[in-house]
mmCIF file of C-alpha atoms in Angstrom:
data_model
loop_
_atom_site.group_PDB
_atom_site.id
_atom_site.type_symbol
_atom_site.label_atom_id
_atom_site.label_comp_id
_atom_site.label_asym_id
_atom_site.label_seq_id
_atom_site.Cartn_x
_atom_site.Cartn_y
_atom_site.Cartn_z
ATOM 1 C CA UNK H 609 -144.659 48.397 98.307
ATOM 2 C CA UNK H 610 -147.705 49.567 96.379
ATOM 3 C CA UNK H 611 -148.225 50.142 92.691
ATOM 4 C CA UNK H 612 -148.023 53.655 91.398
ATOM 5 C CA UNK H 613 -150.809 53.090 88.873
ATOM 6 C CA UNK H 614 -154.160 51.464 89.658
ATOM 7 C CA UNK H 615 -155.646 48.529 87.776
ATOM 8 C CA UNK H 616 -158.631 48.635 85.455
ATOM 9 C CA UNK H 617 -160.875 45.700 86.324
ATOM 10 C CA UNK H 618 -163.545 44.707 83.822
ATOM 11 C CA UNK H 619 -166.280 42.343 85.018
ATOM 12 C CA UNK H 620 -168.361 40.986 82.177
ATOM 13 C CA UNK H 621 -170.286 37.920 81.069
ATOM 14 C CA UNK H 622 -173.443 36.779 79.273
ATOM 15 C CA UNK H 623 -176.736 38.444 80.147
ATOM 16 C CA UNK H 624 -178.550 36.649 82.949
ATOM 17 C CA UNK H 625 -175.345 35.506 84.641
ATOM 18 C CA UNK H 626 -175.618 37.920 87.581
ATOM 19 C CA UNK H 627 -172.944 40.549 86.864
ATOM 20 C CA UNK H 628 -174.938 43.273 88.620
ATOM 21 C CA UNK H 629 -175.471 41.150 91.735
ATOM 22 C CA UNK H 630 -171.787 40.275 92.059
ATOM 23 C CA UNK H 631 -170.728 43.879 91.452
ATOM 24 C CA UNK H 632 -173.217 45.147 94.067
ATOM 25 C CA UNK H 633 -171.906 42.593 96.586
ATOM 26 C CA UNK H 634 -168.315 43.697 95.948
ATOM 27 C CA UNK H 635 -169.222 47.355 96.476
ATOM 28 C CA UNK H 636 -171.354 46.652 99.549
ATOM 29 C CA UNK H 637 -168.194 46.314 101.647
ATOM 30 C CA UNK H 638 -165.620 47.440 99.092
ATOM 31 C CA UNK H 639 -162.760 46.444 101.384
ATOM 32 C CA UNK H 640 -160.151 47.210 98.738
ATOM 33 C CA UNK H 641 -161.516 50.667 97.893
ATOM 34 C CA UNK H 642 -162.198 50.126 94.223
ATOM 35 C CA UNK H 643 -163.562 53.094 92.361
ATOM 36 C CA UNK H 644 -166.697 52.269 90.408
ATOM 37 C CA UNK H 645 -166.701 53.561 86.851
ATOM 38 C CA UNK H 646 -169.946 55.454 86.369
ATOM 39 C CA UNK H 647 -171.473 55.241 82.869
ATOM 40 C CA UNK H 648 -172.984 58.078 80.907
ATOM 41 C CA UNK H 649 -176.505 57.689 79.527
ATOM 42 C CA UNK H 650 -179.187 59.651 77.724
ATOM 43 C CA UNK H 651 -182.056 57.773 79.326
ATOM 44 C CA UNK H 652 -184.343 59.458 81.841
ATOM 45 C CA UNK H 653 -183.295 59.480 85.479
ATOM 46 C CA UNK H 654 -185.463 57.082 87.527
ATOM 47 C CA UNK H 655 -186.740 57.800 91.038
ATOM 48 C CA UNK H 656 -183.981 57.246 93.588
ATOM 49 C CA UNK H 657 -181.151 57.552 91.056
ATOM 50 C CA UNK H 658 -178.434 60.124 91.601
ATOM 51 C CA UNK H 659 -176.567 61.914 88.809
ATOM 52 C CA UNK H 660 -172.860 61.067 88.963
ATOM 53 C CA UNK H 661 -173.485 58.041 91.189
ATOM 54 C CA UNK H 662 -175.761 55.722 89.211
ATOM 55 C CA UNK H 663 -175.058 57.364 85.869
ATOM 56 C CA UNK H 664 -173.951 60.617 84.391
ATOM 57 C CA UNK H 665 -177.245 61.739 82.894
ATOM 58 C CA UNK H 666 -176.624 63.697 79.726
ATOM 59 C CA UNK H 667 -178.640 65.028 76.837
ATOM 60 C CA UNK H 668 -178.454 63.402 73.430
ATOM 61 C CA UNK H 669 -176.463 66.377 72.164
ATOM 62 C CA UNK H 670 -173.933 66.174 74.989
ATOM 63 C CA UNK H 671 -173.560 62.445 74.461
ATOM 64 C CA UNK H 672 -172.952 62.852 70.741
ATOM 65 C CA UNK H 673 -170.316 65.446 71.560
ATOM 66 C CA UNK H 674 -168.580 62.893 73.804
ATOM 67 C CA UNK H 675 -168.600 60.424 70.902
ATOM 68 C CA UNK H 676 -167.289 63.119 68.594
ATOM 69 C CA UNK H 677 -164.451 63.965 71.012
ATOM 70 C CA UNK H 678 -163.511 60.286 71.412
ATOM 71 C CA UNK H 679 -164.140 60.731 75.145
ATOM 72 C CA UNK H 680 -165.836 57.330 75.557
ATOM 73 C CA UNK H 681 -164.046 54.033 75.994
ATOM 74 C CA UNK H 682 -167.049 52.349 74.386
ATOM 75 C CA UNK H 683 -170.684 53.184 73.773
ATOM 76 C CA UNK H 684 -173.836 51.522 72.511
ATOM 77 C CA UNK H 685 -177.483 52.324 71.888
ATOM 78 C CA UNK H 686 -180.282 50.326 73.537
ATOM 79 C CA UNK H 687 -183.980 51.006 72.980
ATOM 80 C CA UNK H 688 -183.253 54.482 71.701
ATOM 81 C CA UNK H 689 -180.912 55.496 74.527
ATOM 82 C CA UNK H 690 -177.145 55.859 74.522
ATOM 83 C CA UNK H 691 -174.926 54.241 77.154
ATOM 84 C CA UNK H 692 -171.175 54.762 77.329
ATOM 85 C CA UNK H 693 -168.045 54.708 79.467
ATOM 86 C CA UNK H 694 -166.229 58.043 79.887
ATOM 87 C CA UNK H 695 -162.446 57.656 79.701
ATOM 88 C CA UNK H 696 -161.482 60.755 81.646
ATOM 89 C CA UNK H 697 -162.621 59.661 85.139
ATOM 90 C CA UNK H 698 -161.061 56.230 84.618
ATOM 91 C CA UNK H 699 -157.707 57.672 83.600
ATOM 92 C CA UNK H 700 -157.733 60.154 86.500
ATOM 93 C CA UNK H 701 -158.358 57.423 89.036
ATOM 94 C CA UNK H 702 -155.859 54.969 87.570
ATOM 95 C CA UNK H 703 -153.133 57.591 87.596
ATOM 96 C CA UNK H 704 -153.908 58.321 91.268
ATOM 97 C CA UNK H 705 -153.286 54.640 92.005
ATOM 98 C CA UNK H 706 -156.935 53.659 92.477
ATOM 99 C CA UNK H 707 -158.267 50.399 91.050
ATOM 100 C CA UNK H 708 -161.199 51.184 88.773
ATOM 101 C CA UNK H 709 -164.024 48.669 88.475
ATOM 102 C CA UNK H 710 -166.141 48.407 85.340
ATOM 103 C CA UNK H 711 -169.186 46.144 84.967
ATOM 104 C CA UNK H 712 -170.189 45.838 81.344
ATOM 105 C CA UNK H 713 -171.739 43.505 78.774
ATOM 106 C CA UNK H 714 -169.576 41.331 76.537
ATOM 107 C CA UNK H 715 -169.503 43.477 73.389
ATOM 108 C CA UNK H 716 -168.569 46.575 75.372
ATOM 109 C CA UNK H 717 -165.844 44.696 77.231
ATOM 110 C CA UNK H 718 -164.222 43.696 73.952
ATOM 111 C CA UNK H 719 -164.126 47.342 72.866
ATOM 112 C CA UNK H 720 -162.533 48.281 76.204
ATOM 113 C CA UNK H 721 -159.934 45.564 75.694
ATOM 114 C CA UNK H 722 -158.865 47.159 72.406
ATOM 115 C CA UNK H 723 -158.314 50.534 74.040
ATOM 116 C CA UNK H 724 -156.983 49.358 77.397
ATOM 117 C CA UNK H 725 -155.243 46.027 76.879
ATOM 118 C CA UNK H 726 -153.570 46.245 80.320
ATOM 119 C CA UNK H 727 -156.933 45.861 82.070
ATOM 120 C CA UNK H 728 -157.825 42.717 83.991
ATOM 121 C CA UNK H 729 -160.715 41.090 82.149
ATOM 122 C CA UNK H 730 -162.841 38.761 84.255
ATOM 123 C CA UNK H 731 -165.578 36.677 82.659
ATOM 124 C CA UNK H 732 -168.457 35.749 84.948
ATOM 125 C CA UNK H 733 -169.772 32.374 83.782
ATOM 126 C CA UNK H 734 -172.977 30.488 84.665
ATOM 127 C CA UNK H 735 -172.459 27.347 86.803
ATOM 128 C CA UNK H 736 -173.779 25.470 83.786
ATOM 129 C CA UNK H 737 -176.027 26.186 80.839
ATOM 130 C CA UNK H 738 -179.049 24.388 82.325
ATOM 131 C CA UNK H 739 -178.827 26.805 85.233
ATOM 132 C CA UNK H 740 -178.603 29.761 82.841
ATOM 133 C CA UNK H 741 -181.632 28.441 80.946
ATOM 134 C CA UNK H 742 -183.681 28.220 84.126
ATOM 135 C CA UNK H 743 -182.673 31.763 85.080
ATOM 136 C CA UNK H 744 -183.678 33.048 81.658
ATOM 137 C CA UNK H 745 -186.927 31.053 81.775
ATOM 138 C CA UNK H 746 -187.612 32.257 85.311
ATOM 139 C CA UNK H 747 -187.601 35.866 84.182
ATOM 140 C CA UNK H 748 -190.915 35.660 82.372
ATOM 141 C CA UNK H 749 -193.168 33.656 80.145
ATOM 142 C CA UNK H 750 -191.028 33.508 77.016
ATOM 143 C CA UNK H 751 -191.807 30.795 74.536
ATOM 144 C CA UNK H 752 -189.433 27.985 73.656
ATOM 145 C CA UNK H 753 -188.185 29.695 70.526
ATOM 146 C CA UNK H 754 -187.157 32.858 72.367
ATOM 147 C CA UNK H 755 -185.466 30.820 75.077
ATOM 148 C CA UNK H 756 -183.575 28.869 72.430
ATOM 149 C CA UNK H 757 -182.479 32.107 70.752
ATOM 150 C CA UNK H 758 -181.271 33.490 74.058
ATOM 151 C CA UNK H 759 -179.330 30.321 74.740
ATOM 152 C CA UNK H 760 -177.728 30.545 71.319
ATOM 153 C CA UNK H 761 -176.765 34.122 72.148
ATOM 154 C CA UNK H 762 -175.366 32.912 75.488
ATOM 155 C CA UNK H 763 -173.319 30.347 73.587
ATOM 156 C CA UNK H 764 -171.877 33.083 71.409
ATOM 157 C CA UNK H 765 -171.147 35.224 74.451
ATOM 158 C CA UNK H 766 -169.506 32.344 76.296
ATOM 159 C CA UNK H 767 -167.420 31.816 73.210
ATOM 160 C CA UNK H 768 -165.984 35.306 73.842
ATOM 161 C CA UNK H 769 -164.514 33.990 77.091
ATOM 162 C CA UNK H 770 -161.273 33.162 75.317
ATOM 163 C CA UNK H 771 -160.530 36.884 75.008
ATOM 164 C CA UNK H 772 -160.603 37.312 78.791
ATOM 165 C CA UNK H 773 -157.927 36.754 81.432
ATOM 166 C CA UNK H 774 -159.940 34.942 84.097
ATOM 167 C CA UNK H 775 -163.192 33.021 84.464
ATOM 168 C CA UNK H 776 -165.204 33.108 87.662
ATOM 169 C CA UNK H 777 -168.152 30.742 87.866
ATOM 170 C CA UNK H 778 -171.075 32.423 89.579
ATOM 171 C CA UNK H 779 -172.307 29.435 91.562
ATOM 172 C CA UNK H 780 -172.609 31.417 94.794
ATOM 173 C CA UNK H 781 -172.375 35.203 95.053
ATOM 174 C CA UNK H 782 -170.062 35.312 98.111
ATOM 175 C CA UNK H 783 -167.765 32.789 96.537
ATOM 176 C CA UNK H 784 -167.646 34.733 93.257
ATOM 177 C CA UNK H 785 -166.916 37.960 95.171
ATOM 178 C CA UNK H 786 -163.968 36.331 96.969
ATOM 179 C CA UNK H 787 -162.602 35.029 93.700
ATOM 180 C CA UNK H 788 -162.830 38.413 91.977
ATOM 181 C CA UNK H 789 -161.118 40.116 94.934
ATOM 182 C CA UNK H 790 -158.455 37.386 95.004
ATOM 183 C CA UNK H 791 -157.712 37.875 91.312
ATOM 184 C CA UNK H 792 -157.300 41.631 91.689
ATOM 185 C CA UNK H 793 -155.077 41.372 94.764
ATOM 186 C CA UNK H 794 -152.893 38.736 93.078
ATOM 187 C CA UNK H 795 -152.566 40.884 89.977
ATOM 188 C CA UNK H 796 -151.016 43.559 92.190
ATOM 189 C CA UNK H 797 -148.292 41.061 93.143
ATOM 190 C CA UNK H 798 -147.121 40.444 89.579
ATOM 191 C CA UNK H 799 -143.413 41.025 89.211
ATOM 192 C CA UNK H 800 -143.860 43.424 86.308
ATOM 193 C CA UNK H 801 -145.897 45.756 88.542
ATOM 194 C CA UNK H 802 -143.442 45.981 91.462
ATOM 195 C CA UNK H 803 -140.000 45.402 89.981
ATOM 196 C CA UNK H 804 -139.159 49.092 89.525
ATOM 197 C CA UNK H 805 -139.930 49.970 93.123
ATOM 198 C CA UNK H 806 -137.797 47.136 94.457
ATOM 199 C CA UNK H 807 -134.893 48.159 92.251
ATOM 200 C CA UNK H 808 -135.147 51.657 93.680
ATOM 201 C CA UNK H 809 -135.093 50.256 97.210
ATOM 202 C CA UNK H 810 -131.936 48.258 96.497
ATOM 203 C CA UNK H 811 -130.303 51.297 94.951
ATOM 204 C CA UNK H 812 -131.103 53.371 98.053
ATOM 205 C CA UNK H 813 -129.804 50.699 100.442
ATOM 206 C CA UNK H 814 -126.425 50.403 98.780
ATOM 207 C CA UNK H 815 -126.065 54.173 98.384
ATOM 208 C CA UNK H 816 -126.579 54.542 102.122
ATOM 209 C CA UNK H 817 -123.661 52.170 102.861
ATOM 210 C CA UNK H 818 -121.208 53.958 100.598
ATOM 211 C CA UNK S 782 -165.186 23.162 86.997
ATOM 212 C CA UNK S 783 -161.727 22.041 88.132
ATOM 213 C CA UNK S 784 -158.483 21.722 86.241
ATOM 214 C CA UNK S 785 -157.447 18.360 85.003
ATOM 215 C CA UNK S 786 -153.778 18.999 85.725
ATOM 216 C CA UNK S 787 -152.395 20.436 88.962
ATOM 217 C CA UNK S 788 -150.129 23.460 89.218
ATOM 218 C CA UNK S 789 -146.464 23.437 90.138
ATOM 219 C CA UNK S 790 -145.892 26.200 92.674
ATOM 220 C CA UNK S 791 -142.317 27.295 93.323
ATOM 221 C CA UNK S 792 -141.674 29.435 96.394
ATOM 222 C CA UNK S 793 -138.207 30.941 96.408
ATOM 223 C CA UNK S 794 -136.268 34.001 97.503
ATOM 224 C CA UNK S 795 -132.948 35.155 98.992
ATOM 225 C CA UNK S 796 -131.562 33.295 101.987
ATOM 226 C CA UNK S 797 -132.728 34.770 105.267
ATOM 227 C CA UNK S 798 -136.070 35.921 103.867
ATOM 228 C CA UNK S 799 -138.127 33.268 105.680
ATOM 229 C CA UNK S 800 -139.118 30.818 102.916
ATOM 230 C CA UNK S 801 -139.170 27.884 105.355
ATOM 231 C CA UNK S 802 -141.373 29.720 107.842
ATOM 232 C CA UNK S 803 -143.911 30.717 105.198
ATOM 233 C CA UNK S 804 -143.946 27.216 103.704
ATOM 234 C CA UNK S 805 -144.431 25.645 107.165
ATOM 235 C CA UNK S 806 -147.318 28.034 107.880
ATOM 236 C CA UNK S 807 -148.983 27.134 104.573
ATOM 237 C CA UNK S 808 -148.706 23.421 105.315
ATOM 238 C CA UNK S 809 -149.849 23.778 108.925
ATOM 239 C CA UNK S 810 -153.449 24.064 107.759
ATOM 240 C CA UNK S 811 -152.966 23.258 104.079
ATOM 241 C CA UNK S 812 -156.574 24.170 103.303
ATOM 242 C CA UNK S 813 -156.055 23.715 99.575
ATOM 243 C CA UNK S 814 -154.411 20.289 99.854
ATOM 244 C CA UNK S 815 -151.121 21.095 98.194
ATOM 245 C CA UNK S 816 -148.691 18.239 97.895
ATOM 246 C CA UNK S 817 -145.266 19.101 99.240
ATOM 247 C CA UNK S 818 -142.404 18.116 96.966
ATOM 248 C CA UNK S 819 -139.944 16.155 99.092
ATOM 249 C CA UNK S 820 -136.259 16.610 98.163
ATOM 250 C CA UNK S 821 -133.658 13.882 97.936
ATOM 251 C CA UNK S 822 -130.422 14.262 99.890
ATOM 252 C CA UNK S 823 -127.263 12.374 100.749
ATOM 253 C CA UNK S 824 -126.849 14.032 104.126
ATOM 254 C CA UNK S 825 -127.340 12.061 107.349
ATOM 255 C CA UNK S 826 -130.844 11.775 108.735
ATOM 256 C CA UNK S 827 -131.232 13.929 111.867
ATOM 257 C CA UNK S 828 -133.180 12.904 114.989
ATOM 258 C CA UNK S 829 -136.916 13.344 114.403
ATOM 259 C CA UNK S 830 -136.653 13.345 110.602
ATOM 260 C CA UNK S 831 -138.631 10.802 108.610
ATOM 261 C CA UNK S 832 -137.500 9.310 105.299
ATOM 262 C CA UNK S 833 -139.950 10.258 102.536
ATOM 263 C CA UNK S 834 -141.450 13.075 104.615
ATOM 264 C CA UNK S 835 -138.595 15.466 105.386
ATOM 265 C CA UNK S 836 -136.321 14.132 102.658
ATOM 266 C CA UNK S 837 -135.714 11.044 100.638
ATOM 267 C CA UNK S 838 -132.445 9.942 102.239
ATOM 268 C CA UNK S 839 -130.236 8.272 99.656
ATOM 269 C CA UNK S 840 -126.657 7.096 99.370
ATOM 270 C CA UNK S 841 -124.178 9.006 97.249
ATOM 271 C CA UNK S 842 -124.273 6.210 94.665
ATOM 272 C CA UNK S 843 -128.061 6.268 94.436
ATOM 273 C CA UNK S 844 -128.034 10.045 94.094
ATOM 274 C CA UNK S 845 -125.468 9.963 91.309
ATOM 275 C CA UNK S 846 -127.622 7.385 89.536
ATOM 276 C CA UNK S 847 -130.567 9.806 89.743
ATOM 277 C CA UNK S 848 -128.401 12.520 88.177
ATOM 278 C CA UNK S 849 -127.276 10.052 85.495
ATOM 279 C CA UNK S 850 -130.880 9.101 84.695
ATOM 280 C CA UNK S 851 -131.927 12.781 84.493
ATOM 281 C CA UNK S 852 -134.446 12.015 87.244
ATOM 282 C CA UNK S 853 -133.892 15.302 89.083
ATOM 283 C CA UNK S 854 -135.488 18.605 88.205
ATOM 284 C CA UNK S 855 -132.437 20.323 89.719
ATOM 285 C CA UNK S 856 -129.678 19.426 92.135
ATOM 286 C CA UNK S 857 -126.819 21.073 93.965
ATOM 287 C CA UNK S 858 -124.046 20.213 96.384
ATOM 288 C CA UNK S 859 -123.679 21.989 99.752
ATOM 289 C CA UNK S 860 -120.977 21.240 102.270
ATOM 290 C CA UNK S 861 -120.240 17.890 100.662
ATOM 291 C CA UNK S 862 -123.871 16.722 100.464
ATOM 292 C CA UNK S 863 -126.156 16.485 97.468
ATOM 293 C CA UNK S 864 -129.663 17.946 97.472
ATOM 294 C CA UNK S 865 -132.102 17.531 94.582
ATOM 295 C CA UNK S 866 -135.723 17.528 93.425
ATOM 296 C CA UNK S 867 -137.017 14.227 91.993
ATOM 297 C CA UNK S 868 -139.216 14.756 88.938
ATOM 298 C CA UNK S 869 -141.216 11.543 89.117
ATOM 299 C CA UNK S 870 -143.314 12.309 92.235
ATOM 300 C CA UNK S 871 -144.001 15.835 90.961
ATOM 301 C CA UNK S 872 -145.200 14.602 87.577
ATOM 302 C CA UNK S 873 -147.370 11.899 89.165
ATOM 303 C CA UNK S 874 -149.088 14.400 91.432
ATOM 304 C CA UNK S 875 -149.567 17.053 88.756
ATOM 305 C CA UNK S 876 -151.157 14.530 86.419
ATOM 306 C CA UNK S 877 -153.554 13.480 89.203
ATOM 307 C CA UNK S 878 -154.654 17.117 89.453
ATOM 308 C CA UNK S 879 -152.828 17.929 92.689
ATOM 309 C CA UNK S 880 -151.025 21.226 93.140
ATOM 310 C CA UNK S 881 -147.398 20.526 93.986
ATOM 311 C CA UNK S 882 -145.526 22.945 96.230
ATOM 312 C CA UNK S 883 -141.769 23.387 96.005
ATOM 313 C CA UNK S 884 -139.693 25.557 98.357
ATOM 314 C CA UNK S 885 -136.240 26.112 96.954
ATOM 315 C CA UNK S 886 -133.343 28.581 96.789
ATOM 316 C CA UNK S 887 -133.014 31.014 93.900
ATOM 317 C CA UNK S 888 -130.481 29.135 91.749
ATOM 318 C CA UNK S 889 -132.493 25.914 91.972
ATOM 319 C CA UNK S 890 -135.710 27.735 91.120
ATOM 320 C CA UNK S 891 -134.149 29.063 87.915
ATOM 321 C CA UNK S 892 -133.221 25.526 86.858
ATOM 322 C CA UNK S 893 -136.780 24.380 87.590
ATOM 323 C CA UNK S 894 -138.108 27.230 85.456
ATOM 324 C CA UNK S 895 -136.103 25.943 82.475
ATOM 325 C CA UNK S 896 -137.587 22.472 82.744
ATOM 326 C CA UNK S 897 -141.097 23.420 83.858
ATOM 327 C CA UNK S 898 -141.891 26.844 82.445
ATOM 328 C CA UNK S 899 -145.615 26.410 83.214
ATOM 329 C CA UNK S 900 -144.955 26.525 86.951
ATOM 330 C CA UNK S 901 -146.033 29.488 89.081
ATOM 331 C CA UNK S 902 -142.869 31.137 90.363
ATOM 332 C CA UNK S 903 -143.320 33.198 93.509
ATOM 333 C CA UNK S 904 -140.472 35.307 94.861
ATOM 334 C CA UNK S 905 -140.531 35.929 98.599
ATOM 335 C CA UNK S 906 -138.937 39.335 99.204
ATOM 336 C CA UNK S 907 -137.753 40.995 102.416
ATOM 337 C CA UNK S 908 -139.865 43.991 103.571
ATOM 338 C CA UNK S 909 -136.719 46.028 102.948
ATOM 339 C CA UNK S 910 -132.983 45.439 102.858
ATOM 340 C CA UNK S 911 -132.366 46.955 106.299
ATOM 341 C CA UNK S 912 -134.718 44.335 107.701
ATOM 342 C CA UNK S 913 -132.861 41.591 105.813
ATOM 343 C CA UNK S 914 -129.558 42.896 107.157
ATOM 344 C CA UNK S 915 -130.809 42.796 110.739
ATOM 345 C CA UNK S 916 -132.072 39.221 110.208
ATOM 346 C CA UNK S 917 -128.719 38.161 108.810
ATOM 347 C CA UNK S 918 -126.865 39.986 111.621
ATOM 348 C CA UNK S 919 -129.211 38.496 114.198
ATOM 349 C CA UNK S 920 -128.242 34.974 113.208
ATOM 350 C CA UNK S 921 -124.781 35.129 114.749
ATOM 351 C CA UNK S 922 -121.679 37.153 115.297
ATOM 352 C CA UNK S 923 -120.560 37.660 111.715
ATOM 353 C CA UNK S 924 -118.196 40.511 111.083
ATOM 354 C CA UNK S 925 -119.035 43.505 108.908
ATOM 355 C CA UNK S 926 -117.272 42.117 105.881
ATOM 356 C CA UNK S 927 -119.264 38.871 105.893
ATOM 357 C CA UNK S 928 -122.504 40.784 106.378
ATOM 358 C CA UNK S 929 -121.632 43.045 103.471
ATOM 359 C CA UNK S 930 -120.865 40.016 101.296
ATOM 360 C CA UNK S 931 -124.184 38.430 102.232
ATOM 361 C CA UNK S 932 -126.005 41.638 101.412
ATOM 362 C CA UNK S 933 -124.270 41.769 98.027
ATOM 363 C CA UNK S 934 -125.403 38.190 97.456
ATOM 364 C CA UNK S 935 -128.934 39.182 98.501
ATOM 365 C CA UNK S 936 -128.793 41.997 95.972
ATOM 366 C CA UNK S 937 -127.858 39.517 93.249
ATOM 367 C CA UNK S 938 -130.631 37.180 94.347
ATOM 368 C CA UNK S 939 -133.198 39.965 94.433
ATOM 369 C CA UNK S 940 -132.058 40.836 90.948
ATOM 370 C CA UNK S 941 -133.316 37.370 89.902
ATOM 371 C CA UNK S 942 -136.826 38.465 90.838
ATOM 372 C CA UNK S 943 -137.448 39.577 87.270
ATOM 373 C CA UNK S 944 -137.532 35.927 86.196
ATOM 374 C CA UNK S 945 -140.458 35.185 88.531
ATOM 375 C CA UNK S 946 -144.201 35.626 88.081
ATOM 376 C CA UNK S 947 -145.133 37.144 91.438
ATOM 377 C CA UNK S 948 -143.500 38.899 94.373
ATOM 378 C CA UNK S 949 -144.776 38.469 97.913
ATOM 379 C CA UNK S 950 -143.212 40.696 100.541
ATOM 380 C CA UNK S 951 -142.710 38.766 103.759
ATOM 381 C CA UNK S 952 -143.637 41.530 106.187
ATOM 382 C CA UNK S 953 -145.922 39.282 108.244
ATOM 383 C CA UNK S 954 -146.123 35.510 107.902
ATOM 384 C CA UNK S 955 -149.943 35.226 107.938
ATOM 385 C CA UNK S 956 -150.202 37.968 105.382
ATOM 386 C CA UNK S 957 -147.621 36.294 103.114
ATOM 387 C CA UNK S 958 -149.465 32.953 103.453
ATOM 388 C CA UNK S 959 -152.747 34.550 102.374
ATOM 389 C CA UNK S 960 -151.071 36.158 99.395
ATOM 390 C CA UNK S 961 -149.431 32.924 98.253
ATOM 391 C CA UNK S 962 -152.749 31.050 98.574
ATOM 392 C CA UNK S 963 -154.534 33.867 96.744
ATOM 393 C CA UNK S 964 -152.082 33.714 93.859
ATOM 394 C CA UNK S 965 -152.478 29.952 93.465
ATOM 395 C CA UNK S 966 -156.267 30.051 93.601
ATOM 396 C CA UNK S 967 -156.406 32.899 91.073
ATOM 397 C CA UNK S 968 -154.069 31.023 88.733
ATOM 398 C CA UNK S 969 -156.668 28.240 88.652
ATOM 399 C CA UNK S 970 -159.179 30.761 87.305
ATOM 400 C CA UNK S 971 -157.120 31.722 84.259
ATOM 401 C CA UNK S 972 -159.090 31.314 81.060
ATOM 402 C CA UNK S 973 -156.422 29.137 79.457
ATOM 403 C CA UNK S 974 -156.856 26.568 82.226
ATOM 404 C CA UNK S 975 -160.645 26.193 82.063
ATOM 405 C CA UNK S 976 -161.618 27.015 78.485
ATOM 406 C CA UNK S 977 -161.621 23.408 77.261
ATOM 407 C CA UNK S 978 -163.953 22.211 79.988
ATOM 408 C CA UNK S 979 -166.427 25.005 79.349
ATOM 409 C CA UNK S 980 -166.412 24.282 75.619
ATOM 410 C CA UNK S 981 -167.236 20.656 76.409
ATOM 411 C CA UNK S 982 -170.103 21.755 78.645
ATOM 412 C CA UNK S 983 -171.575 23.927 75.878
ATOM 413 C CA UNK S 984 -171.224 21.084 73.391
ATOM 414 C CA UNK S 985 -173.074 18.725 75.753
ATOM 415 C CA UNK S 986 -175.864 21.220 76.410
ATOM 416 C CA UNK S 987 -176.663 21.781 72.756
ATOM 417 C CA UNK S 988 -176.399 18.067 71.924
ATOM 418 C CA UNK S 989 -179.009 17.358 74.596
ATOM 419 C CA UNK S 990 -181.467 19.765 72.931
ATOM 420 C CA UNK S 991 -181.155 18.268 69.465
#
């Protein structure tokens, strides 16, 4: 009994929480064969990066065409470069029954939610804010004011948690990975996702006997 | 970050599906420390059974008093004996933060749902109806008519699945146990269950800094 359509899984959370680390750990083994949603970007390819694996590298013109065609689930501009999530590959994979995994910052996730409300939205949270502060501080030699600003931003981002389905506290990477996998596998067991197939089975059984 | 209140978990499904086996396997290790909800009954204690562990053994008068006092979440009569689920112990354990586990037939589960709609209702389903038929046939020397009646009843019971939250197919006991545990642990990660605690944490952090 398997679903016909895959699930869209969106992993998000405040910056500094370790989204990338958890996502990388999930895809290291990838025991459930999730398909990773590759983003499009206009930034330069870096050494070691592969087009279509790390990103779809596009020109500014191509990217603006994608925006124009409404072919992106969400997009944003950082430091003069565009980043966005192409819908097409996601839809193709979902309709083939593959679970598609998206790792994205909080604002982007909220835009995805509007377009794909059936997705499973998982918020990765810091074990506590003191921990988040020390991670942010540990990154460099920012002054107190900048740290305070970042913490205020984290507060705002954590406040977005209420728009998500699940919260996973990133206290330990392995533990967070197990929780994310557990959520996805349990979502597949929801009655609404399997009820049609079971009805069909019952129908077939009683037809056989008649 | 743990819930303040425990979860009520209701495992149910058609007769012959193996609810008792799955429940026993869960409680053999009981790694998540679920509290098993002990039923009350008026039937005679059998050798090896312990009062308060297997059942609360009560007289007919005591049981009817419990019904009178609305102290049972649900109750039913089988072969001249009453069986029922006392609310009190469940409420006590939930309020202490323990997850309470209830294994019950389909009709009883639906009555529990009315009174405790926040429970997690898990439907244990047969791998397929042919399998269920062979289990029912394997139990004794029932004639075709009785088997057909039982299968019709199973069809009705499976039709109740739509009122549940999750479906776990009992193809292999260990596999079903893992799925049930996975569902319960993921339910604890739902935003609605943890949002208040995280808000409190944020409040405390920013108070500290002021």
